XYZ file of C-alpha atoms in Angstrom:
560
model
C -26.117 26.011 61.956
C -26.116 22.516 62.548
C -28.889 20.091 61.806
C -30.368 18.338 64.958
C -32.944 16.219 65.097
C -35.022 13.754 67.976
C -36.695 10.486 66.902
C -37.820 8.408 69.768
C -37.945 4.794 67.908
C -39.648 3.522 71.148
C -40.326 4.736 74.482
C -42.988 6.828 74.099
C -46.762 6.238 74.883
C -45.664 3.148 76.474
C -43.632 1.527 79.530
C -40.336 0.067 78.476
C -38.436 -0.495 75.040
C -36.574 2.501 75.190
C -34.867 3.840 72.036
C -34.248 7.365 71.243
C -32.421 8.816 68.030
C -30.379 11.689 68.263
C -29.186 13.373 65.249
C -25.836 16.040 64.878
C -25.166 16.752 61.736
C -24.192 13.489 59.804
C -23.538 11.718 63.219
C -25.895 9.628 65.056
C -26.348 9.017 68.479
C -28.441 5.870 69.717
C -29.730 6.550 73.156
C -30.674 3.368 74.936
C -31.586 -0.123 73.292
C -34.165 -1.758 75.121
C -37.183 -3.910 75.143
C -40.852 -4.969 76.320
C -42.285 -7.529 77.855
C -45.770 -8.411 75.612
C -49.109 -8.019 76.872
C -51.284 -11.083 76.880
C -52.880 -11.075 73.740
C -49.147 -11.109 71.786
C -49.711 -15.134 71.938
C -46.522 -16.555 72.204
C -44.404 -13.851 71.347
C -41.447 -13.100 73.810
C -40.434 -10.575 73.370
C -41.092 -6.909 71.712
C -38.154 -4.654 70.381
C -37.812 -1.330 68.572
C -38.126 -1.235 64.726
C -34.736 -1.000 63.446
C -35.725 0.087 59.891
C -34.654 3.906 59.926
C -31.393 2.908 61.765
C -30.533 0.281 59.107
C -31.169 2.794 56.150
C -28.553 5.392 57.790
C -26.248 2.841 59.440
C -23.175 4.486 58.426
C -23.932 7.511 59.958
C -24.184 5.485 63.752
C -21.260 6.971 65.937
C -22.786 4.341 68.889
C -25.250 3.049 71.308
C -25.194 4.858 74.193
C -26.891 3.155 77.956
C -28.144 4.670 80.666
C -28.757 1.652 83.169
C -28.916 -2.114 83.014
C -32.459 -2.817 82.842
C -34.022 -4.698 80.147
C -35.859 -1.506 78.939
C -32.468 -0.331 78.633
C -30.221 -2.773 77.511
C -32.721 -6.103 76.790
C -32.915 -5.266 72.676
C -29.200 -5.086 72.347
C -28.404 -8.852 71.106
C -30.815 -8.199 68.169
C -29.203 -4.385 67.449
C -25.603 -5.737 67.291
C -26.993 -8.824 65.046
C -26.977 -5.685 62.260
C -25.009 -3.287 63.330
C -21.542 -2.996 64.360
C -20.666 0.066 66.417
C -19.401 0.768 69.733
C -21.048 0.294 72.869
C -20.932 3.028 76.056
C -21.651 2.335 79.234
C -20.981 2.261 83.453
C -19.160 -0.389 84.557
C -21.978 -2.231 85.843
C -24.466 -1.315 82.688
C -21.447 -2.274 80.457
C -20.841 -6.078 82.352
C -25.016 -7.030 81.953
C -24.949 -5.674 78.182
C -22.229 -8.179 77.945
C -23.856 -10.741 79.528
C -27.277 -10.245 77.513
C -25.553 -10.508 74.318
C -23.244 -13.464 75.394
C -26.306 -15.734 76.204
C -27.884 -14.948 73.090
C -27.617 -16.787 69.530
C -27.304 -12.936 68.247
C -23.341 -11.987 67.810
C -22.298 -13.418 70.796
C -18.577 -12.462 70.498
C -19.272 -8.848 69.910
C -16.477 -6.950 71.880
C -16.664 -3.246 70.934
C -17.647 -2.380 74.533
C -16.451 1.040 75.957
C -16.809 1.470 79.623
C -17.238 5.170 80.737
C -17.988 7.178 83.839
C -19.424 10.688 84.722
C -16.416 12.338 83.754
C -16.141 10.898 80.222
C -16.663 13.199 77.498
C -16.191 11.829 73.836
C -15.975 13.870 70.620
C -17.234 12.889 67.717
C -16.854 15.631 64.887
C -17.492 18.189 67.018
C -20.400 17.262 68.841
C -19.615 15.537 72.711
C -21.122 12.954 74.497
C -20.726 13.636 78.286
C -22.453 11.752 81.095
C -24.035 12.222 84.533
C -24.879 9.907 87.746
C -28.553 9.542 88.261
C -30.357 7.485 90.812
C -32.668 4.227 90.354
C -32.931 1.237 91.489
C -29.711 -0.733 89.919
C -26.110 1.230 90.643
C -24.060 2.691 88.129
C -27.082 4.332 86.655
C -26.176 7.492 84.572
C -27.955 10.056 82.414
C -26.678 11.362 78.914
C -26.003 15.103 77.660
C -24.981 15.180 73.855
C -23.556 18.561 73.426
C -24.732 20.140 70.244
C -23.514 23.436 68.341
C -26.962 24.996 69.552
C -26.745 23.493 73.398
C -27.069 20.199 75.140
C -29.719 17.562 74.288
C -30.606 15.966 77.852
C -31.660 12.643 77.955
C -32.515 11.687 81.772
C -32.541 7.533 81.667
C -35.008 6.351 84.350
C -34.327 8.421 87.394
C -34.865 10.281 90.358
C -33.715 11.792 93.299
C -32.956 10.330 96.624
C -30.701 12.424 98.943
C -29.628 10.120 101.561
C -28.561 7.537 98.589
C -25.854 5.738 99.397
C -22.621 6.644 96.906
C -23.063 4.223 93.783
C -26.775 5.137 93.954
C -26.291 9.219 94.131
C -27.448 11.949 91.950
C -24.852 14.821 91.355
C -26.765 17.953 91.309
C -23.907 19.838 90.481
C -23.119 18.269 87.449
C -26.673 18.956 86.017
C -26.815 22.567 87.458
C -23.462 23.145 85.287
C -25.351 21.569 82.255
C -28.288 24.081 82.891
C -25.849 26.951 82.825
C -23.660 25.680 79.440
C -27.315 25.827 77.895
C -30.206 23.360 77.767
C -32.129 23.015 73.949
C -33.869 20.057 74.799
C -34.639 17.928 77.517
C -35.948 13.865 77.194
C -37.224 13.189 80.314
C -38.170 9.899 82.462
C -42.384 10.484 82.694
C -42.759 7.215 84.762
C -44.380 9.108 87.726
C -45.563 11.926 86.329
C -49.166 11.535 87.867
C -48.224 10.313 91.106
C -50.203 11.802 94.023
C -47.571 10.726 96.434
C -43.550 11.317 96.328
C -41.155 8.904 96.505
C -39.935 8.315 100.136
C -36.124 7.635 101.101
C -34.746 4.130 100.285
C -33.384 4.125 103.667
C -37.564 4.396 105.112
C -38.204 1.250 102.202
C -34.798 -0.720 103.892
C -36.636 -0.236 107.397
C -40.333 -1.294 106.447
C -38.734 -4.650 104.398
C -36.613 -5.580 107.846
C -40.119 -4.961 109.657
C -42.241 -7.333 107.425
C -39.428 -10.080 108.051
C -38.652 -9.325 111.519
C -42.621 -9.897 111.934
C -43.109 -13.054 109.804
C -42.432 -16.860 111.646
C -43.249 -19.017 108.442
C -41.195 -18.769 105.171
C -40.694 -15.813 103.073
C -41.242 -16.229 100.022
C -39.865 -12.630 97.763
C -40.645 -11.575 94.285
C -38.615 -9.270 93.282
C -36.540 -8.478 89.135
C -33.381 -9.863 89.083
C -31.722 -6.559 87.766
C -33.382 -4.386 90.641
C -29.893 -4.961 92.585
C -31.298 -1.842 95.000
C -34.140 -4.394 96.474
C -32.001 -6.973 96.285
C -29.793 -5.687 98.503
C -32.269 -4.400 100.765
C -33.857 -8.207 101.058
C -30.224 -9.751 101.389
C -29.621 -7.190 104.755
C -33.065 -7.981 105.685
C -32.821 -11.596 105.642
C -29.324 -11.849 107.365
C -30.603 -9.289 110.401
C -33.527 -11.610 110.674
C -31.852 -14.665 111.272
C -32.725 -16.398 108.041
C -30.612 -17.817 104.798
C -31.487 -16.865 101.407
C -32.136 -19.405 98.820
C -31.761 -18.377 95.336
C -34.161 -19.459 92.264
C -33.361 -18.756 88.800
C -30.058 -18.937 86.511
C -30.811 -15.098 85.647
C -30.634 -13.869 89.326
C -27.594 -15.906 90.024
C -25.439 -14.467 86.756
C -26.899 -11.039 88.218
C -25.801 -11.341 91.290
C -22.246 -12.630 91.328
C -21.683 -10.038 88.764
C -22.701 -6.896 90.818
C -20.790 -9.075 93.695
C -17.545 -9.052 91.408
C -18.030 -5.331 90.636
C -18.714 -4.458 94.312
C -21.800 -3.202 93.649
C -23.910 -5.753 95.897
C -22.589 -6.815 99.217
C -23.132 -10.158 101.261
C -24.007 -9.320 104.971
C -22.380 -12.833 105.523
C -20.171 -14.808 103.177
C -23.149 -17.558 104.517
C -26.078 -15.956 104.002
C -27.261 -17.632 100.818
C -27.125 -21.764 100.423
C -28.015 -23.932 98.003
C -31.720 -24.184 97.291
C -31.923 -28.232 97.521
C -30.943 -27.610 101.039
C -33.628 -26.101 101.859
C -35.311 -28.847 103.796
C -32.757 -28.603 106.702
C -33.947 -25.594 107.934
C -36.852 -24.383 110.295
C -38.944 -22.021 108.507
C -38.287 -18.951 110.317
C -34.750 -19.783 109.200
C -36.136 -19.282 105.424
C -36.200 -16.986 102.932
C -36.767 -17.845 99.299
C -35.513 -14.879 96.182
C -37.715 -15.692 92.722
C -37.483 -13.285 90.125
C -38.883 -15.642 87.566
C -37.430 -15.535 83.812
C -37.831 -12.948 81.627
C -38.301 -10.287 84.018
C -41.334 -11.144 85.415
C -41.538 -12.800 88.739
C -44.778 -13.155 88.874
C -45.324 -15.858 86.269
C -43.106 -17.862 88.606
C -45.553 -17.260 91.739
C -47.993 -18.556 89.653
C -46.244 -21.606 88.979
C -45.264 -21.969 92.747
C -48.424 -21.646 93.577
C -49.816 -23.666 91.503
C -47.308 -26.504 92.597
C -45.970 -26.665 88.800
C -42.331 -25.119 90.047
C -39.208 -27.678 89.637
C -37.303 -26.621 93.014
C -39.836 -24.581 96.041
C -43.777 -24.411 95.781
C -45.786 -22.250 97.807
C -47.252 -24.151 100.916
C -49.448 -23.602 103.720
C -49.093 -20.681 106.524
C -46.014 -19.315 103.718
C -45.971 -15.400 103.219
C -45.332 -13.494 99.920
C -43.777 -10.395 99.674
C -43.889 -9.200 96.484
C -41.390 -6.925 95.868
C -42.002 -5.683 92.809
C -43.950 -3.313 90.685
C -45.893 -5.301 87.862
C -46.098 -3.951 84.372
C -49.168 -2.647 83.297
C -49.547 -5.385 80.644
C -48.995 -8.263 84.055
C -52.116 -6.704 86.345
C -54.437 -9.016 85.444
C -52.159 -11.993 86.221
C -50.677 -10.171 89.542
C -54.852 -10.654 90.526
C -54.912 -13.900 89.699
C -51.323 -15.328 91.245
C -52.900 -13.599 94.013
C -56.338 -15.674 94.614
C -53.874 -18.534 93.829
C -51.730 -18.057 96.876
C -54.143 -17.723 99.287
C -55.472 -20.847 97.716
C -52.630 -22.199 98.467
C -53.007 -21.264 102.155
C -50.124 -18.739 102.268
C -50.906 -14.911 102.770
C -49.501 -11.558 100.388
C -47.498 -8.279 101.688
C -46.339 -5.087 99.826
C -45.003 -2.244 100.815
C -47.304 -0.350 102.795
C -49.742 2.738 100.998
C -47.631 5.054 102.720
C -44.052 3.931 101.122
C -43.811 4.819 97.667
C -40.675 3.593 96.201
C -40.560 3.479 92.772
C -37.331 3.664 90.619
C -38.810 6.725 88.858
C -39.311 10.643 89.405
C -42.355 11.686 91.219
C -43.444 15.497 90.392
C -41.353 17.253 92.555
C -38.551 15.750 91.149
C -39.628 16.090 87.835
C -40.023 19.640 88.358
C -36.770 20.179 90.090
C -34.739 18.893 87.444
C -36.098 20.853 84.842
C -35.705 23.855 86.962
C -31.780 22.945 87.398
C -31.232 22.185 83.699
C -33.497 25.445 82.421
C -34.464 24.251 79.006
C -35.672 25.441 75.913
C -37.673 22.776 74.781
C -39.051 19.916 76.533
C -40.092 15.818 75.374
C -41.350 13.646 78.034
C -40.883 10.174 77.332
C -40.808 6.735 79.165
C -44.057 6.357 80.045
C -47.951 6.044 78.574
C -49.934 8.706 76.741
C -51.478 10.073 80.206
C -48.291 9.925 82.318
C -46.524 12.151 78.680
C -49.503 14.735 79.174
C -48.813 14.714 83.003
C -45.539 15.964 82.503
C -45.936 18.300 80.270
C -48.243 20.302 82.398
C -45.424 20.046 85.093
C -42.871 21.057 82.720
C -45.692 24.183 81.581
C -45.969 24.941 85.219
C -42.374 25.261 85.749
C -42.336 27.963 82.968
C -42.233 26.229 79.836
C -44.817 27.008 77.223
C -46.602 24.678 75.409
C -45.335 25.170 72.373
C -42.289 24.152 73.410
C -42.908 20.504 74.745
C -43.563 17.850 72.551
C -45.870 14.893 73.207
C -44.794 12.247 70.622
C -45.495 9.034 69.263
C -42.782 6.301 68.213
C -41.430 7.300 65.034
C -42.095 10.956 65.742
C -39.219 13.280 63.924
C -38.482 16.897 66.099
C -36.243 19.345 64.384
C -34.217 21.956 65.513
C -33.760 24.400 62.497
C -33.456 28.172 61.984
C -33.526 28.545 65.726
C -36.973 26.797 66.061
C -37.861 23.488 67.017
C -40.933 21.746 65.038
C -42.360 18.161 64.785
C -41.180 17.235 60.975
C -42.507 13.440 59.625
C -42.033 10.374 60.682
C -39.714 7.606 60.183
C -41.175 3.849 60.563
C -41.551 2.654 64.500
C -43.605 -0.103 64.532
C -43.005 -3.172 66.699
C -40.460 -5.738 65.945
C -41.963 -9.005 67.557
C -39.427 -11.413 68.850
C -40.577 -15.221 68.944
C -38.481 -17.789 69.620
C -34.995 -17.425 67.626
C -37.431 -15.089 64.837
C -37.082 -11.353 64.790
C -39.985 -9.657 63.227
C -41.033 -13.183 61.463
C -44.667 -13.030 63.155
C -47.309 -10.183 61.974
C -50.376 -9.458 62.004
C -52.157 -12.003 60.092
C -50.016 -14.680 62.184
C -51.884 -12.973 65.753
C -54.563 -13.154 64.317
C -54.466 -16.671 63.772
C -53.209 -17.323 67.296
C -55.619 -15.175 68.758
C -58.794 -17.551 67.012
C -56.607 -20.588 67.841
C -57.124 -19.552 71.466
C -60.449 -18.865 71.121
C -62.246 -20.832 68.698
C -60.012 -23.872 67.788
C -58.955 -25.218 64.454
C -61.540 -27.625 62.491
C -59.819 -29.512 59.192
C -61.502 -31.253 56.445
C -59.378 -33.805 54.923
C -61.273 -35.008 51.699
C -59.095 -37.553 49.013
C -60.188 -37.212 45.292
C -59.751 -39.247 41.942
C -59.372 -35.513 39.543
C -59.032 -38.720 36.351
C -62.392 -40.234 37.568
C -64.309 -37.083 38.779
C -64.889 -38.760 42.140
C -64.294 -38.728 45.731
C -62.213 -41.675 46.644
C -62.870 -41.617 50.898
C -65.684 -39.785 52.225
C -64.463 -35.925 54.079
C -62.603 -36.321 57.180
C -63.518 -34.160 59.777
C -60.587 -33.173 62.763
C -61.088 -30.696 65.312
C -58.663 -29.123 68.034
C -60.480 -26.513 70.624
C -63.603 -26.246 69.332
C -66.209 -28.620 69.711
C -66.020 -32.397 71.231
C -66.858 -34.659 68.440
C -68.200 -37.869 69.798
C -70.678 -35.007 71.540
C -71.493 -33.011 68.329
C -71.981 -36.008 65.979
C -74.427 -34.231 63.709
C -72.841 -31.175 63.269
C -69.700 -32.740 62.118
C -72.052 -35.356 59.868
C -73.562 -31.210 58.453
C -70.241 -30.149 57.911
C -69.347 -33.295 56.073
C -71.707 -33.168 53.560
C -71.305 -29.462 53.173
C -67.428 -30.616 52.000
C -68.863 -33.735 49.931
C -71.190 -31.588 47.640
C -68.418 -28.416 47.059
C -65.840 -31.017 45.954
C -68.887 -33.258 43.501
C -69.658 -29.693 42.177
C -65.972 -28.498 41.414
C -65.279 -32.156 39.912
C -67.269 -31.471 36.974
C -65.600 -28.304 35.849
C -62.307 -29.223 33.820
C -61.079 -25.704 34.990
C -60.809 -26.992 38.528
C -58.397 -24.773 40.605
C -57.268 -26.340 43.741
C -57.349 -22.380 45.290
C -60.739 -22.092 44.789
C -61.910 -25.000 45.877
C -60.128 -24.905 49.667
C -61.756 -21.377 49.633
C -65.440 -22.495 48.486
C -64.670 -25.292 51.760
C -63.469 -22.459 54.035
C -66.735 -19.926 53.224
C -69.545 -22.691 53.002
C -68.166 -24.084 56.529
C -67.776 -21.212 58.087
C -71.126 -19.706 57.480
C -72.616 -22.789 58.335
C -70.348 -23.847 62.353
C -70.966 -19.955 63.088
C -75.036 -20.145 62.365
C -74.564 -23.411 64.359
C -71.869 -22.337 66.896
C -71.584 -18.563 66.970
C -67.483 -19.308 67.107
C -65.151 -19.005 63.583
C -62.502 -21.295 64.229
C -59.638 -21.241 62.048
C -60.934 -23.866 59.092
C -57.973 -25.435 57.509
C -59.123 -27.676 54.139
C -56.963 -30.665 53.137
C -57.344 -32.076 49.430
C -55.502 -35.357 48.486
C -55.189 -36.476 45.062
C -54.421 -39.968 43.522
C -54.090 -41.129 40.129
C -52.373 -37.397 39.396
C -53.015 -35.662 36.121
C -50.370 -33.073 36.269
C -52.217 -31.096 32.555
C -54.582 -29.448 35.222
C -53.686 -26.520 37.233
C -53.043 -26.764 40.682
């Protein structure tokens, strides 16, 4: 009987940074490599990846990485991955070209090459267990779910997906090809929870390509769209939108434009009109019923560009009056907050905001009946729902119990969860480590806890230094404390509690002058607790106090 086990490294109670670990016999398979955008209070941190820890202890045992789709919470991690490991990539055609590109811009292994471009019909052994794959539909083409056929059955892992029947061909779902996985045998099934507690199911994308030529056909004044660069399924509904309205389409953003003329090259986006989209610093020869403007910002969030454009801080188009914004996207949980804001910000601006209408739902992701369906073609045993947060996980499960499946039998795990399959029974069995890897600047996993927590008071309650210079030889101070401050009070306003906090530095470095044991440790720390108990009884803020202690005439006998 062969050992099988399911580790979702990240994924789970959360939206985005998509991992999962599947394990046949001494083979691994990695399921997806993606990453998260961070919420607000990650200060400064751009990104947020898996933890590659448990990967990097059995990295001989990797037969690949293995993608779904191209979307950041798919594909985004992959630089930093193939910075450690070197194995083979899998992918569609397009999922395969924006990996590429990903990794090509970054500073990680740029000239990795061991891509491997597959298709539905690709099945690849490895020791006896097969990968095979199957089209699924979302929002970006070439989008394809992944069955890894085990000694005991098939382990089903969906990508993000649903179903749309009047999909046009690079968008379509073969049901056939998961009804024949259903009937080879099903053990376990990973599937997309994203809309697991929606109330309302997903409508045609043909009804969404009508309503988006409605709110253009309507509109005088420029269009302004938000939209992600890699949802090439909006895209493409905007781009036939804007040419049957009469209007040209001017691009912002590097990202979009690499995007785009690669699903161009692949034929996976098509121009209505080789004309249709000009130069953005032309933009001033046209009338604005003539205009519409694409943004989809930089790192996958459009709406921090709106801001900016709204704002009047953007280096090419700013919002103006009578302007209307469609935004054409649906914000991250983590980005809600902001969304309200950019909007009180545009209407400052004078301009005015449309989405799709209540009764349009048209998410990239399963809505119940879909859910349900799927799991009633593929007939598993056991059952993991994944991609989403804690209450969207428990959602699905009670569709998946309501299809048939007992409790039991589904599995509502956290990152770093371990499920095994053993003796004909599948159990949870330890963990493995899964915590975030925080990505800052060039830095991969450099910034921790303590370093937040820094950032977090920085943003808060400022930095406040004392700079004092001593004579150790002499037992004296040579220049009376220097106090600094940075976000936390105005000096020339708060003379005399900066003249109290200067004393308070004055008489801790007299007293630790007389000892001859003086420790330069314990002196920044006696400076660090006698000020902050004193600005918080003054203040009710803790900023982040940061002693500085010059010496001349150096005695080098003494400890430092």
């Amino acid at each position: 009987m062969s050992n099988i086990r399911i580790i979702p490294l990240g994924g789970v109670r959360e939206n985005g940074k998509n991992l999962y670990v599947v394990e046949s016999g001494e083979d691994i398979f990695v399921l997806d490599c993606g990453l998260i955008y961070p919420e607000d209070e990650l200060f400064g941190i751009d990104a947020v990846i898996p933890d590659f820890t448990y990967l990097e202890e059995n990295k001989d045992r990797i037969a690949g990485v293995f993608l779904t789709h191209g979307h950041e919470d798919a594909i985004g991690a992959l630089p930093y991955f193939l910075d450690t490991f070197q194995v083979p990539v899998f992918g569609s055609e397009l999922t395969i070209a924006l990996a590429k590109l990903f990794v090509e811009k970054s500073s990680f292994n740029p000239s990795f090459e061991d891509f491997h471009v597959i298709d539905e019909h690709t099945e690849i052994d490895f020791n006896g267990t097969t990968v095979k794959f199957f089209r699924t539909t979302h929002t970006i083409p070439d989008s394809m779910g992944i069955a890894v056929h085990t000694p005991e059955g098939n382990i089903v892992y969906t990508g993000n997906f649903k179903f749309d029947q009047s999909a046009q061909d690079m968008y379509h779902t073969d049901l056939s090809q998961l009804a024949d996985l259903g009937k080879e045998g099903v053990l376990a099934v990973l599937s997309d929870s994203g809309e697991a507690e929606s109330q309302v199911e997903n409508v045609s994308e043909k009804k969404v390509q009508e309503e988006v030529l409605d709110i253009f056909q309507e509109t005088s004044s420029r269009i302004i769209v938000a939209a992600v660069a890699s949802n090439i399924l909006r895209i493409q509904q905007v781009l036939n939108a804007a040419h049957r309205s009469g209007r040209k389409v001017f691009i912002t953003g590097k990202n979009l434009e690499d995007i785009l003329t690669i699903a161009m090259e692949l034929d996976k986006l098509t121009l209505p009109d080789d004309d249709l989209i000009v130069p953005v610093d032309t933009i001033n020869k046209y009338d604005d019923d003539e205009i519409l403007i694409l943004e989809t910002g930089s790192a996958g969030e459009p709406i921090k560009t709106l801001n900016r454009m709204a704002t009047q801080n953007h280096d090419q188009v700013n919002i103006k009056d009578g302007d209307l914004v469609f935004i054409a996207t649906s914000p991250s949980t983590a980005m809600e907050v902001m969304v309200a804001e950019t909007e009180n910000l545009i209407y400052r601006a004078g301009a005015s905001v449309v989405k799709l209408s209540s009764n349009v739902k048209a998410s990239g992701h399963a809505t119940p009946n879909d859910l349900q369906l799927l799991i009633n073609l593929l007939k598993p045993t056991y059952f993991i729902p994944i991609q989403g947060e804690y209450r969207m996980l428990a959602a699905h499960a009670g569709l998946a119990n309501e299809t048939g499946i007992p409790y039991p039998n589904i599995f509502i795990l956290s990152n770093g969860d371990v499920v095994s399959y053993s003796k004909g029974k599948m159990t949870q069995s330890g963990q493995v480590p899964a915590d975030n890897t925080l990505i800052d600047g060039i830095g991969i996993g450099d910034i921790g806890n303590i370093v937040l927590r820094d950032r977090r008071l920085l943003s808060e309650d400022g930095i406040f230094v004392a700079v004092v210079t001593i004579d150790r030889k002499k037992q004296k101070i040579v220049s009376d404390p220097h106090i600094v401050t940075r976000g936390f009070v105005f000096v020339k306003e708060s003379q005399d509690l900066i003249n109290e906090s200067t004393d308070i530095v004055r008489n801790i470095v007299k007293k630790n002058l007389k000892h001859n044991d003086f420790d330069w440790g314990s002196i920044k720390q006696d400076i660090r607790e006698g000020l902050n108990t004193h600005l918080f009884r003054k203040t009710k803020r803790r900023p982040i106090i940061l002693p500085v202690i010059m010496e001349v005439n150096q005695n080098r006998r003494f400890k430092k």
